Amino acid sequence: MSRGLLEKHRPFLPISPKTPMITLGEGDTPLVPSSKLARELGCPNLYFKLESCNPTGSFKDRGMVVAVAKALEAGSRGIICASTGNTSASAAAYGARVGVPATVLVPQGDVAFGKLAQAQAHGARILALNGSFDQALTLVRSITQTHPLTLVNSINPHRLEGQKTAAFEIVDDLGEAPDLLCIPVGNAGNIASYWRGFQEYRRAGRAKTLPKMMGFQAEGAAPIVLGRPVPHPTTLASALRIGNPATWDGAVSARDESGGLIDTVTDDEILEAYRLMASGEGVFCEPASAASVAGLLKLHRKGLDLQDLTVVCVITGSGLKDPELALRFVQSEVTEIAAEAKEVEAALLAPMAQGRRAP
Ligand code: AN7
């Protein structure tokens, strides 16, 4: 039986005797060794932290379970968030789980279909904003000043507390911190959480070293790399369409204190990594998650020797969130046949045609 994240990581979390120990089975996600990329990059110690294996298919559940437990403890009447999709799916699921109504503000037309379907299935109130994620976040910040709703974006400190537990698990699995942690950066909460987690674990004597934090933003949505907000962020990785990250300072601290970097990856590089992960590693991630792998590929191309480094790429969300994108951007072929054995045989003998690849 799943103990759940709150129970498992209790000593490191803001849990009081009154905190309800809710769970949907979040956390404890697999750290899977790479097969193909490890060889191609000359990086024998390359691992993927599959946060896509969380209950709603993304890392957001780690922070959400803490934020919702604390909201319940405080007697909250409702939770609200702005989201590029995954936060809303997670808030909707945990809200449904504990019977607290969830309201989510999403940028209209900008959220992957699967994420919206999740929020709808869990019964959240969905407000599709004629505007950007950044505007949605500004709105929920101001609404929660005057309405008795709990904000469950990563501005809520309990979210980052929960998300740091992924760093603990990586150290537990490897027996030490990795040398490099590659991670996508959007609203920048996650990179700050991991950094906090690695530091706390070291202070607690569970690790001797700290990783370099290697964050990657999509080129068209790279405010931290540019050093200024981006008014109209664009990238095919819809989860990363964020122009003014809430945890900007935390991400910069993680980068600078760890001796890491925050760099850009192009949409083409994201797609290349997305395809490689699916067809070469058997890991179907969402494009935003592929940014971490795209970043590692970029480091390799620039000549970084990965032979003696232990590297973890965080796979933040599942490819199932956006099946339409997969069909648009991967080589695929569906052969229609009659329901007869000879047709199956003929199809098996025919060479696989080169599938169509969309531009
Ligand atoms: C798959 O759901 O911001 O840098 O509103 O869905 O911690 O924001 C999602 C972000 C990476 C970026 N990977 O993480 C939201 C939202 C996936 C994501 C990120 C997101 P942060």
mmCIF file of C-alpha atoms and ligand atoms in Angstrom:
data_model
loop_
_atom_site.group_PDB
_atom_site.id
_atom_site.type_symbol
_atom_site.label_atom_id
_atom_site.label_comp_id
_atom_site.label_asym_id
_atom_site.label_seq_id
_atom_site.Cartn_x
_atom_site.Cartn_y
_atom_site.Cartn_z
ATOM 1 C CA MET A 1 0.000 0.000 0.000
ATOM 2 C CA SER A 2 1.285 3.444 -0.879
ATOM 3 C CA ARG A 3 2.285 5.428 2.189
ATOM 4 C CA GLY A 4 2.161 8.635 0.247
ATOM 5 C CA LEU A 5 4.540 11.536 0.141
ATOM 6 C CA LEU A 6 3.432 13.206 3.380
ATOM 7 C CA GLU A 7 4.085 10.076 5.420
ATOM 8 C CA LYS A 8 7.289 9.080 3.650
ATOM 9 C CA HIS A 9 9.006 12.453 3.913
ATOM 10 C CA ARG A 10 7.288 13.634 7.094
ATOM 11 C CA PRO A 11 10.406 14.793 9.015
ATOM 12 C CA PHE A 12 11.270 17.211 6.201
ATOM 13 C CA LEU A 13 7.778 18.623 5.677
ATOM 14 C CA PRO A 14 5.692 21.258 7.508
ATOM 15 C CA ILE A 15 3.415 18.631 9.025
ATOM 16 C CA SER A 16 1.726 19.152 12.381
ATOM 17 C CA PRO A 17 -0.338 16.657 14.384
ATOM 18 C CA LYS A 18 -3.406 18.310 12.819
ATOM 19 C CA THR A 19 -2.320 17.945 9.183
ATOM 20 C CA PRO A 20 -4.568 15.434 7.389
ATOM 21 C CA MET A 21 -2.346 12.738 5.866
ATOM 22 C CA ILE A 22 -3.998 12.657 2.458
ATOM 23 C CA THR A 23 -2.524 10.823 -0.524
ATOM 24 C CA LEU A 24 -3.223 9.753 -4.072
ATOM 25 C CA GLY A 25 -0.015 7.718 -4.170
ATOM 26 C CA GLU A 26 2.237 10.588 -5.248
ATOM 27 C CA GLY A 27 6.024 10.475 -5.024
ATOM 28 C CA ASP A 28 8.326 7.442 -4.980
ATOM 29 C CA THR A 29 8.683 7.739 -8.746
ATOM 30 C CA PRO A 30 11.170 5.579 -10.675
ATOM 31 C CA LEU A 31 14.736 6.646 -11.379
ATOM 32 C CA VAL A 32 15.387 4.771 -14.605
ATOM 33 C CA PRO A 33 18.805 4.344 -16.209
ATOM 34 C CA SER A 34 19.097 5.480 -19.815
ATOM 35 C CA SER A 35 19.869 2.872 -22.437
ATOM 36 C CA LYS A 36 20.299 4.533 -25.822
ATOM 37 C CA LEU A 37 21.223 8.090 -24.912
ATOM 38 C CA ALA A 38 23.740 6.873 -22.349
ATOM 39 C CA ARG A 39 25.650 5.203 -25.181
ATOM 40 C CA GLU A 40 25.169 8.000 -27.701
ATOM 41 C CA LEU A 41 26.301 10.713 -25.309
ATOM 42 C CA GLY A 42 29.082 8.693 -23.703
ATOM 43 C CA CYS A 43 27.342 9.177 -20.374
ATOM 44 C CA PRO A 44 27.136 5.751 -18.721
ATOM 45 C CA ASN A 45 25.543 7.176 -15.577
ATOM 46 C CA LEU A 46 22.539 8.899 -17.082
ATOM 47 C CA TYR A 47 19.161 8.536 -15.365
ATOM 48 C CA PHE A 48 15.620 9.773 -15.882
ATOM 49 C CA LYS A 49 13.482 10.713 -12.891
ATOM 50 C CA LEU A 50 10.034 9.779 -14.135
ATOM 51 C CA GLU A 51 7.795 12.349 -12.516
ATOM 52 C CA SER A 52 5.278 11.475 -15.206
ATOM 53 C CA CYS A 53 4.502 8.447 -12.985
ATOM 54 C CA ASN A 54 2.772 10.619 -10.395
ATOM 55 C CA PRO A 55 -1.016 10.166 -10.027
ATOM 56 C CA THR A 56 -2.017 12.961 -12.391
ATOM 57 C CA GLY A 57 0.956 12.439 -14.693
ATOM 58 C CA SER A 58 3.218 15.276 -13.557
ATOM 59 C CA PHE A 59 5.515 16.428 -10.740
ATOM 60 C CA LYS A 60 2.905 18.930 -9.588
ATOM 61 C CA ASP A 61 1.291 16.295 -7.347
ATOM 62 C CA ARG A 62 4.231 16.430 -4.931
ATOM 63 C CA GLY A 63 3.621 20.061 -4.094
ATOM 64 C CA MET A 64 -0.137 19.851 -4.436
ATOM 65 C CA VAL A 65 -0.575 17.137 -1.803
ATOM 66 C CA VAL A 66 1.210 19.332 0.746
ATOM 67 C CA ALA A 67 -0.594 22.525 -0.305
ATOM 68 C CA VAL A 68 -4.019 20.849 -0.176
ATOM 69 C CA ALA A 69 -3.317 19.097 3.143
ATOM 70 C CA LYS A 70 -2.302 22.433 4.670
ATOM 71 C CA ALA A 71 -5.341 24.134 3.116
ATOM 72 C CA LEU A 72 -7.582 21.524 4.747
ATOM 73 C CA GLU A 73 -5.793 21.939 8.037
ATOM 74 C CA ALA A 74 -6.443 25.671 7.856
ATOM 75 C CA GLY A 75 -10.128 25.079 7.127
ATOM 76 C CA SER A 76 -9.981 26.419 3.574
ATOM 77 C CA ARG A 77 -13.251 26.553 1.624
ATOM 78 C CA GLY A 78 -11.686 26.346 -1.811
ATOM 79 C CA ILE A 79 -8.460 26.259 -3.776
ATOM 80 C CA ILE A 80 -7.542 28.289 -6.854
ATOM 81 C CA CYS A 81 -4.623 28.433 -9.269
ATOM 82 C CA ALA A 82 -3.446 29.781 -12.597
ATOM 83 C CA SER A 83 -1.961 27.138 -14.826
ATOM 84 C CA THR A 84 -0.470 26.151 -18.129
ATOM 85 C CA GLY A 85 -2.232 22.839 -17.504
ATOM 86 C CA ASN A 86 -0.505 20.451 -15.131
ATOM 87 C CA THR A 87 -1.055 22.475 -11.974
ATOM 88 C CA SER A 88 -4.753 22.701 -12.800
ATOM 89 C CA ALA A 89 -5.015 18.935 -13.364
ATOM 90 C CA SER A 90 -3.310 18.295 -10.049
ATOM 91 C CA ALA A 91 -5.320 20.902 -8.098
ATOM 92 C CA ALA A 92 -8.526 19.484 -9.581
ATOM 93 C CA ALA A 93 -7.588 15.924 -8.608
ATOM 94 C CA TYR A 94 -6.597 16.704 -5.006
ATOM 95 C CA GLY A 95 -9.561 19.049 -4.631
ATOM 96 C CA ALA A 96 -11.862 16.228 -5.716
ATOM 97 C CA ARG A 97 -10.064 13.810 -3.424
ATOM 98 C CA VAL A 98 -10.681 15.858 -0.288
ATOM 99 C CA GLY A 99 -13.959 17.487 -1.287
ATOM 100 C CA VAL A 100 -12.677 21.038 -1.593
ATOM 101 C CA PRO A 101 -13.829 22.911 -4.711
ATOM 102 C CA ALA A 102 -11.067 23.825 -7.138
ATOM 103 C CA THR A 103 -11.070 26.776 -9.525
ATOM 104 C CA VAL A 104 -8.473 26.947 -12.269
ATOM 105 C CA LEU A 105 -7.598 29.854 -14.562
ATOM 106 C CA VAL A 106 -6.008 28.746 -17.803
ATOM 107 C CA PRO A 107 -4.946 30.675 -20.897
ATOM 108 C CA GLN A 108 -7.656 29.985 -23.459
ATOM 109 C CA GLY A 109 -6.576 27.674 -26.262
ATOM 110 C CA ASP A 110 -3.092 27.280 -24.810
ATOM 111 C CA VAL A 111 -3.471 24.184 -22.659
ATOM 112 C CA ALA A 112 -2.836 20.612 -23.814
ATOM 113 C CA PHE A 113 -6.057 18.697 -24.310
ATOM 114 C CA GLY A 114 -5.325 15.951 -21.789
ATOM 115 C CA LYS A 115 -4.678 18.417 -18.990
ATOM 116 C CA LEU A 116 -7.945 20.228 -19.598
ATOM 117 C CA ALA A 117 -9.780 16.891 -19.766
ATOM 118 C CA GLN A 118 -8.338 15.981 -16.363
ATOM 119 C CA ALA A 119 -9.445 19.245 -14.769
ATOM 120 C CA GLN A 120 -12.911 18.760 -16.260
ATOM 121 C CA ALA A 121 -13.184 15.119 -15.211
ATOM 122 C CA HIS A 122 -12.276 16.011 -11.625
ATOM 123 C CA GLY A 123 -15.005 18.620 -11.574
ATOM 124 C CA ALA A 124 -12.966 21.790 -11.267
ATOM 125 C CA ARG A 125 -14.451 25.124 -12.206
ATOM 126 C CA ILE A 126 -12.479 26.082 -15.269
ATOM 127 C CA LEU A 127 -12.064 29.705 -16.275
ATOM 128 C CA ALA A 128 -10.499 30.035 -19.717
ATOM 129 C CA LEU A 129 -8.848 33.413 -19.754
ATOM 130 C CA ASN A 130 -8.553 35.548 -22.836
ATOM 131 C CA GLY A 131 -4.958 36.179 -21.955
ATOM 132 C CA SER A 132 -1.674 34.638 -20.906
ATOM 133 C CA PHE A 133 -0.606 32.449 -18.000
ATOM 134 C CA ASP A 134 1.220 35.436 -16.523
ATOM 135 C CA GLN A 135 -1.994 37.459 -16.534
ATOM 136 C CA ALA A 136 -3.859 34.538 -14.972
ATOM 137 C CA LEU A 137 -1.289 34.353 -12.191
ATOM 138 C CA THR A 138 -1.556 38.089 -11.513
ATOM 139 C CA LEU A 139 -5.346 37.709 -11.306
ATOM 140 C CA VAL A 140 -5.351 34.785 -8.870
ATOM 141 C CA ARG A 141 -2.805 36.558 -6.702
ATOM 142 C CA SER A 142 -5.092 39.571 -6.370
ATOM 143 C CA ILE A 143 -8.329 37.569 -6.044
ATOM 144 C CA THR A 144 -6.928 35.589 -3.120
ATOM 145 C CA GLN A 145 -6.153 38.853 -1.308
ATOM 146 C CA THR A 146 -9.859 39.533 -0.990
ATOM 147 C CA HIS A 147 -11.513 36.097 -1.227
ATOM 148 C CA PRO A 148 -11.182 33.247 1.259
ATOM 149 C CA LEU A 149 -9.591 30.872 -1.243
ATOM 150 C CA THR A 150 -6.231 29.169 -0.928
ATOM 151 C CA LEU A 151 -3.800 29.925 -3.739
ATOM 152 C CA VAL A 152 -2.098 26.672 -4.757
ATOM 153 C CA ASN A 153 0.386 28.009 -7.290
ATOM 154 C CA SER A 154 4.020 27.633 -6.325
ATOM 155 C CA ILE A 155 3.883 31.044 -4.612
ATOM 156 C CA ASN A 156 2.259 28.964 -1.889
ATOM 157 C CA PRO A 157 5.333 27.889 0.116
ATOM 158 C CA HIS A 158 3.885 24.422 0.761
ATOM 159 C CA ARG A 159 4.121 23.629 -2.951
ATOM 160 C CA LEU A 160 7.908 24.020 -3.009
ATOM 161 C CA GLU A 161 8.186 22.046 0.223
ATOM 162 C CA GLY A 162 6.475 19.084 -1.403
ATOM 163 C CA GLN A 163 8.382 19.305 -4.652
ATOM 164 C CA LYS A 164 11.778 19.210 -2.934
ATOM 165 C CA THR A 165 11.116 15.575 -1.988
ATOM 166 C CA ALA A 166 12.032 14.462 -5.519
ATOM 167 C CA ALA A 167 15.624 15.481 -4.753
ATOM 168 C CA PHE A 168 15.549 13.297 -1.615
ATOM 169 C CA GLU A 169 14.452 10.296 -3.636
ATOM 170 C CA ILE A 170 17.193 10.799 -6.220
ATOM 171 C CA VAL A 171 19.828 10.849 -3.467
ATOM 172 C CA ASP A 172 18.263 7.801 -1.793
ATOM 173 C CA ASP A 173 18.347 5.886 -5.094
ATOM 174 C CA LEU A 174 21.849 6.895 -6.193
ATOM 175 C CA GLY A 175 23.358 6.851 -2.702
ATOM 176 C CA GLU A 176 24.705 10.338 -3.411
ATOM 177 C CA ALA A 177 23.637 13.497 -5.214
ATOM 178 C CA PRO A 178 24.204 13.451 -8.999
ATOM 179 C CA ASP A 179 26.804 15.734 -10.563
ATOM 180 C CA LEU A 180 24.276 17.393 -12.866
ATOM 181 C CA LEU A 181 20.528 17.779 -12.533
ATOM 182 C CA CYS A 182 18.890 18.765 -15.840
ATOM 183 C CA ILE A 183 15.435 20.273 -15.459
ATOM 184 C CA PRO A 184 12.965 22.329 -17.497
ATOM 185 C CA VAL A 185 12.247 25.829 -16.191
ATOM 186 C CA GLY A 186 8.890 27.557 -16.582
ATOM 187 C CA ASN A 187 7.475 29.314 -13.555
ATOM 188 C CA ALA A 188 10.761 28.231 -11.932
ATOM 189 C CA GLY A 189 9.361 26.666 -8.775
ATOM 190 C CA ASN A 190 10.701 23.215 -9.465
ATOM 191 C CA ILE A 191 14.364 24.092 -9.950
ATOM 192 C CA ALA A 192 14.252 26.076 -6.696
ATOM 193 C CA SER A 193 12.557 23.155 -4.913
ATOM 194 C CA TYR A 194 15.117 20.607 -6.050
ATOM 195 C CA TRP A 195 17.936 22.874 -4.963
ATOM 196 C CA ARG A 196 16.352 23.269 -1.542
ATOM 197 C CA GLY A 197 15.895 19.490 -1.326
ATOM 198 C CA PHE A 198 19.506 18.704 -2.185
ATOM 199 C CA GLN A 199 20.751 21.273 0.332
ATOM 200 C CA GLU A 200 18.498 20.034 3.132
ATOM 201 C CA TYR A 201 19.493 16.441 2.522
ATOM 202 C CA ARG A 202 23.143 17.354 2.674
ATOM 203 C CA ARG A 203 22.629 19.268 5.894
ATOM 204 C CA ALA A 204 20.898 16.187 7.299
ATOM 205 C CA GLY A 205 23.954 14.101 6.448
ATOM 206 C CA ARG A 206 22.218 12.096 3.710
ATOM 207 C CA ALA A 207 24.511 13.348 0.922
ATOM 208 C CA LYS A 208 28.053 14.662 0.840
ATOM 209 C CA THR A 209 27.842 16.629 -2.380
ATOM 210 C CA LEU A 210 25.459 18.907 -4.251
ATOM 211 C CA PRO A 211 24.626 18.774 -7.950
ATOM 212 C CA LYS A 212 25.055 21.560 -10.443
ATOM 213 C CA MET A 213 21.558 22.727 -11.360
ATOM 214 C CA MET A 214 21.156 22.843 -15.139
ATOM 215 C CA GLY A 215 17.891 24.574 -16.031
ATOM 216 C CA PHE A 216 16.495 24.860 -19.535
ATOM 217 C CA GLN A 217 13.944 27.330 -20.839
ATOM 218 C CA ALA A 218 12.329 27.231 -24.254
ATOM 219 C CA GLU A 219 14.013 29.796 -26.499
ATOM 220 C CA GLY A 220 10.803 31.760 -27.083
ATOM 221 C CA ALA A 221 9.989 31.786 -23.365
ATOM 222 C CA ALA A 222 13.327 32.401 -21.708
ATOM 223 C CA PRO A 223 12.970 35.403 -19.366
ATOM 224 C CA ILE A 224 15.592 34.171 -16.901
ATOM 225 C CA VAL A 225 18.182 33.623 -19.638
ATOM 226 C CA LEU A 226 17.412 37.050 -21.139
ATOM 227 C CA GLY A 227 17.265 38.746 -17.760
ATOM 228 C CA ARG A 228 13.912 40.400 -18.453
ATOM 229 C CA PRO A 229 10.250 39.364 -18.660
ATOM 230 C CA VAL A 230 8.983 38.129 -22.021
ATOM 231 C CA PRO A 231 5.581 39.722 -22.766
ATOM 232 C CA HIS A 232 4.490 37.125 -25.345
ATOM 233 C CA PRO A 233 6.201 33.824 -24.650
ATOM 234 C CA THR A 234 6.034 31.321 -27.493
ATOM 235 C CA THR A 235 7.037 27.656 -27.644
ATOM 236 C CA LEU A 236 5.381 24.454 -28.728
ATOM 237 C CA ALA A 237 5.950 23.244 -25.152
ATOM 238 C CA SER A 238 2.742 24.859 -23.900
ATOM 239 C CA ALA A 239 3.600 24.093 -20.260
ATOM 240 C CA LEU A 240 6.559 26.472 -20.539
ATOM 241 C CA ARG A 241 4.738 29.483 -22.037
ATOM 242 C CA ILE A 242 5.608 31.664 -19.073
ATOM 243 C CA GLY A 243 7.128 35.099 -19.461
ATOM 244 C CA ASN A 244 7.522 36.270 -15.874
ATOM 245 C CA PRO A 245 8.280 33.349 -13.552
ATOM 246 C CA ALA A 246 7.046 33.567 -9.947
ATOM 247 C CA THR A 247 10.184 31.957 -8.495
ATOM 248 C CA TRP A 248 12.653 33.877 -10.652
ATOM 249 C CA ASP A 249 14.996 34.720 -7.769
ATOM 250 C CA GLY A 250 14.923 31.172 -6.454
ATOM 251 C CA ALA A 251 15.946 29.821 -9.842
ATOM 252 C CA VAL A 252 18.800 32.301 -10.138
ATOM 253 C CA SER A 253 20.011 31.342 -6.637
ATOM 254 C CA ALA A 254 19.843 27.639 -7.504
ATOM 255 C CA ARG A 255 21.885 28.298 -10.636
ATOM 256 C CA ASP A 256 24.499 30.512 -9.007
ATOM 257 C CA GLU A 257 24.904 28.725 -5.682
ATOM 258 C CA SER A 258 25.285 25.358 -7.420
ATOM 259 C CA GLY A 259 27.641 26.609 -10.132
ATOM 260 C CA GLY A 260 25.116 25.507 -12.737
ATOM 261 C CA LEU A 261 23.439 27.310 -15.588
ATOM 262 C CA ILE A 262 20.090 28.249 -17.076
ATOM 263 C CA ASP A 263 20.162 28.112 -20.861
ATOM 264 C CA THR A 264 17.734 27.979 -23.760
ATOM 265 C CA VAL A 265 16.710 25.119 -26.016
ATOM 266 C CA THR A 266 14.903 25.682 -29.308
ATOM 267 C CA ASP A 267 11.595 24.055 -30.200
ATOM 268 C CA ASP A 268 13.443 21.902 -32.744
ATOM 269 C CA GLU A 269 15.818 20.714 -30.025
ATOM 270 C CA ILE A 270 12.854 19.997 -27.739
ATOM 271 C CA LEU A 271 11.178 17.968 -30.486
ATOM 272 C CA GLU A 272 14.364 16.056 -31.231
ATOM 273 C CA ALA A 273 14.662 15.097 -27.549
ATOM 274 C CA TYR A 274 10.938 14.301 -27.380
ATOM 275 C CA ARG A 275 11.248 11.865 -30.282
ATOM 276 C CA LEU A 276 14.470 10.349 -28.955
ATOM 277 C CA MET A 277 12.904 9.719 -25.561
ATOM 278 C CA ALA A 278 9.851 8.041 -27.061
ATOM 279 C CA SER A 279 11.454 5.992 -29.823
ATOM 280 C CA GLY A 280 14.896 5.397 -28.311
ATOM 281 C CA GLU A 281 14.231 5.121 -24.586
ATOM 282 C CA GLY A 282 10.599 4.021 -24.438
ATOM 283 C CA VAL A 283 9.756 7.077 -22.341
ATOM 284 C CA PHE A 284 6.782 9.084 -23.575
ATOM 285 C CA CYS A 285 7.180 12.506 -22.018
ATOM 286 C CA GLU A 286 5.592 15.819 -22.759
ATOM 287 C CA PRO A 287 7.563 18.403 -24.761
ATOM 288 C CA ALA A 288 8.197 20.592 -21.712
ATOM 289 C CA SER A 289 9.877 17.618 -20.048
ATOM 290 C CA ALA A 290 11.962 16.905 -23.124
ATOM 291 C CA ALA A 291 13.577 20.311 -22.562
ATOM 292 C CA SER A 292 15.748 18.739 -19.850
ATOM 293 C CA VAL A 293 17.020 16.104 -22.284
ATOM 294 C CA ALA A 294 17.371 18.685 -25.065
ATOM 295 C CA GLY A 295 19.531 20.686 -22.684
ATOM 296 C CA LEU A 296 21.780 17.721 -22.021
ATOM 297 C CA LEU A 297 22.097 17.084 -25.765
ATOM 298 C CA LYS A 298 23.106 20.716 -26.188
ATOM 299 C CA LEU A 299 25.770 20.451 -23.483
ATOM 300 C CA HIS A 300 27.118 17.334 -25.175
ATOM 301 C CA ARG A 301 27.261 19.073 -28.563
ATOM 302 C CA LYS A 302 29.123 21.953 -27.031
ATOM 303 C CA GLY A 303 31.778 19.459 -25.997
ATOM 304 C CA LEU A 304 31.016 18.728 -22.344
ATOM 305 C CA ASP A 305 32.597 15.372 -21.436
ATOM 306 C CA LEU A 306 29.913 13.351 -19.660
ATOM 307 C CA GLN A 307 31.903 10.135 -19.216
ATOM 308 C CA ASP A 308 32.559 10.478 -15.499
ATOM 309 C CA LEU A 309 29.484 12.465 -14.538
ATOM 310 C CA THR A 310 26.306 11.152 -12.965
ATOM 311 C CA VAL A 311 23.451 12.973 -14.666
ATOM 312 C CA VAL A 312 19.739 13.010 -13.878
ATOM 313 C CA CYS A 313 17.202 14.462 -16.302
ATOM 314 C CA VAL A 314 13.861 15.246 -14.694
ATOM 315 C CA ILE A 315 10.950 14.024 -16.807
ATOM 316 C CA THR A 316 8.339 16.343 -15.397
ATOM 317 C CA GLY A 317 5.184 15.177 -17.220
ATOM 318 C CA SER A 318 3.622 12.486 -19.378
ATOM 319 C CA GLY A 319 3.357 12.471 -23.156
ATOM 320 C CA LEU A 320 -0.222 11.289 -22.793
ATOM 321 C CA LYS A 321 -1.154 14.816 -21.785
ATOM 322 C CA ASP A 322 -0.891 15.916 -25.390
ATOM 323 C CA PRO A 323 -1.504 13.056 -27.831
ATOM 324 C CA GLU A 324 -2.383 15.459 -30.657
ATOM 325 C CA LEU A 325 1.088 16.907 -30.559
ATOM 326 C CA ALA A 326 2.618 13.440 -30.702
ATOM 327 C CA LEU A 327 0.713 12.580 -33.849
ATOM 328 C CA ARG A 328 1.727 15.849 -35.444
ATOM 329 C CA PHE A 329 5.413 15.627 -34.708
ATOM 330 C CA VAL A 330 6.542 12.021 -34.709
ATOM 331 C CA GLN A 331 7.142 9.668 -37.583
ATOM 332 C CA SER A 332 4.248 7.308 -37.489
ATOM 333 C CA GLU A 333 2.433 5.004 -39.763
ATOM 334 C CA VAL A 334 -0.925 3.346 -39.426
ATOM 335 C CA THR A 335 -1.684 0.674 -42.021
ATOM 336 C CA GLU A 336 -5.321 -0.128 -42.524
ATOM 337 C CA ILE A 337 -6.050 -3.740 -43.439
ATOM 338 C CA ALA A 338 -8.923 -6.188 -43.743
ATOM 339 C CA ALA A 339 -9.425 -8.547 -40.804
ATOM 340 C CA GLU A 340 -7.682 -11.477 -42.500
ATOM 341 C CA ALA A 341 -4.490 -13.386 -41.728
ATOM 342 C CA LYS A 342 -3.074 -12.993 -45.225
ATOM 343 C CA GLU A 343 -3.436 -9.247 -44.979
ATOM 344 C CA VAL A 344 -1.534 -9.221 -41.685
ATOM 345 C CA GLU A 345 1.183 -11.367 -43.267
ATOM 346 C CA ALA A 346 1.433 -9.130 -46.303
ATOM 347 C CA ALA A 347 1.710 -6.107 -44.045
ATOM 348 C CA LEU A 348 4.435 -7.765 -41.966
ATOM 349 C CA LEU A 349 6.469 -8.499 -45.092
ATOM 350 C CA ALA A 350 6.119 -5.018 -46.535
ATOM 351 C CA PRO A 351 8.996 -2.691 -45.578
ATOM 352 C CA MET A 352 8.031 0.011 -43.125
ATOM 353 C CA ALA A 353 7.426 3.067 -45.246
ATOM 354 C CA GLN A 354 8.954 6.295 -44.074
ATOM 355 C CA GLY A 355 6.206 7.936 -42.109
ATOM 356 C CA ARG A 356 5.179 11.445 -42.785
ATOM 357 C CA ARG A 357 6.864 14.019 -40.646
ATOM 358 C CA ALA A 358 5.104 17.296 -40.217
ATOM 359 C CA PRO A 359 7.244 20.399 -40.679
HETATM 360 C C1 AN7 B 1 5.537 19.244 -17.584
HETATM 361 O O1 AN7 B 1 1.046 23.699 -14.729
HETATM 362 O O2 AN7 B 1 3.504 26.086 -14.738
HETATM 363 O O3 AN7 B 1 9.520 25.759 -13.612
HETATM 364 O O4 AN7 B 1 0.851 25.844 -14.501
HETATM 365 O O5 AN7 B 1 3.936 21.363 -16.631
HETATM 366 O O6 AN7 B 1 8.281 24.630 -11.768
HETATM 367 O O7 AN7 B 1 7.062 25.989 -13.465
HETATM 368 C C2 AN7 B 1 3.739 23.853 -15.385
HETATM 369 C C3 AN7 B 1 5.078 23.837 -15.561
HETATM 370 C C4 AN7 B 1 7.977 21.729 -16.461
HETATM 371 C C5 AN7 B 1 7.926 23.948 -15.448
HETATM 372 N N1 AN7 B 1 7.421 20.624 -16.953
HETATM 373 O O8 AN7 B 1 8.082 23.830 -14.064
HETATM 374 C C6 AN7 B 1 1.542 24.825 -14.699
HETATM 375 C C7 AN7 B 1 2.991 25.000 -14.929
HETATM 376 C C8 AN7 B 1 6.083 20.506 -17.012
HETATM 377 C C9 AN7 B 1 5.258 21.526 -16.550
HETATM 378 C C10 AN7 B 1 7.218 22.772 -15.997
HETATM 379 C C11 AN7 B 1 5.834 22.703 -16.038
HETATM 380 P P1 AN7 B 1 8.251 25.119 -13.169
#
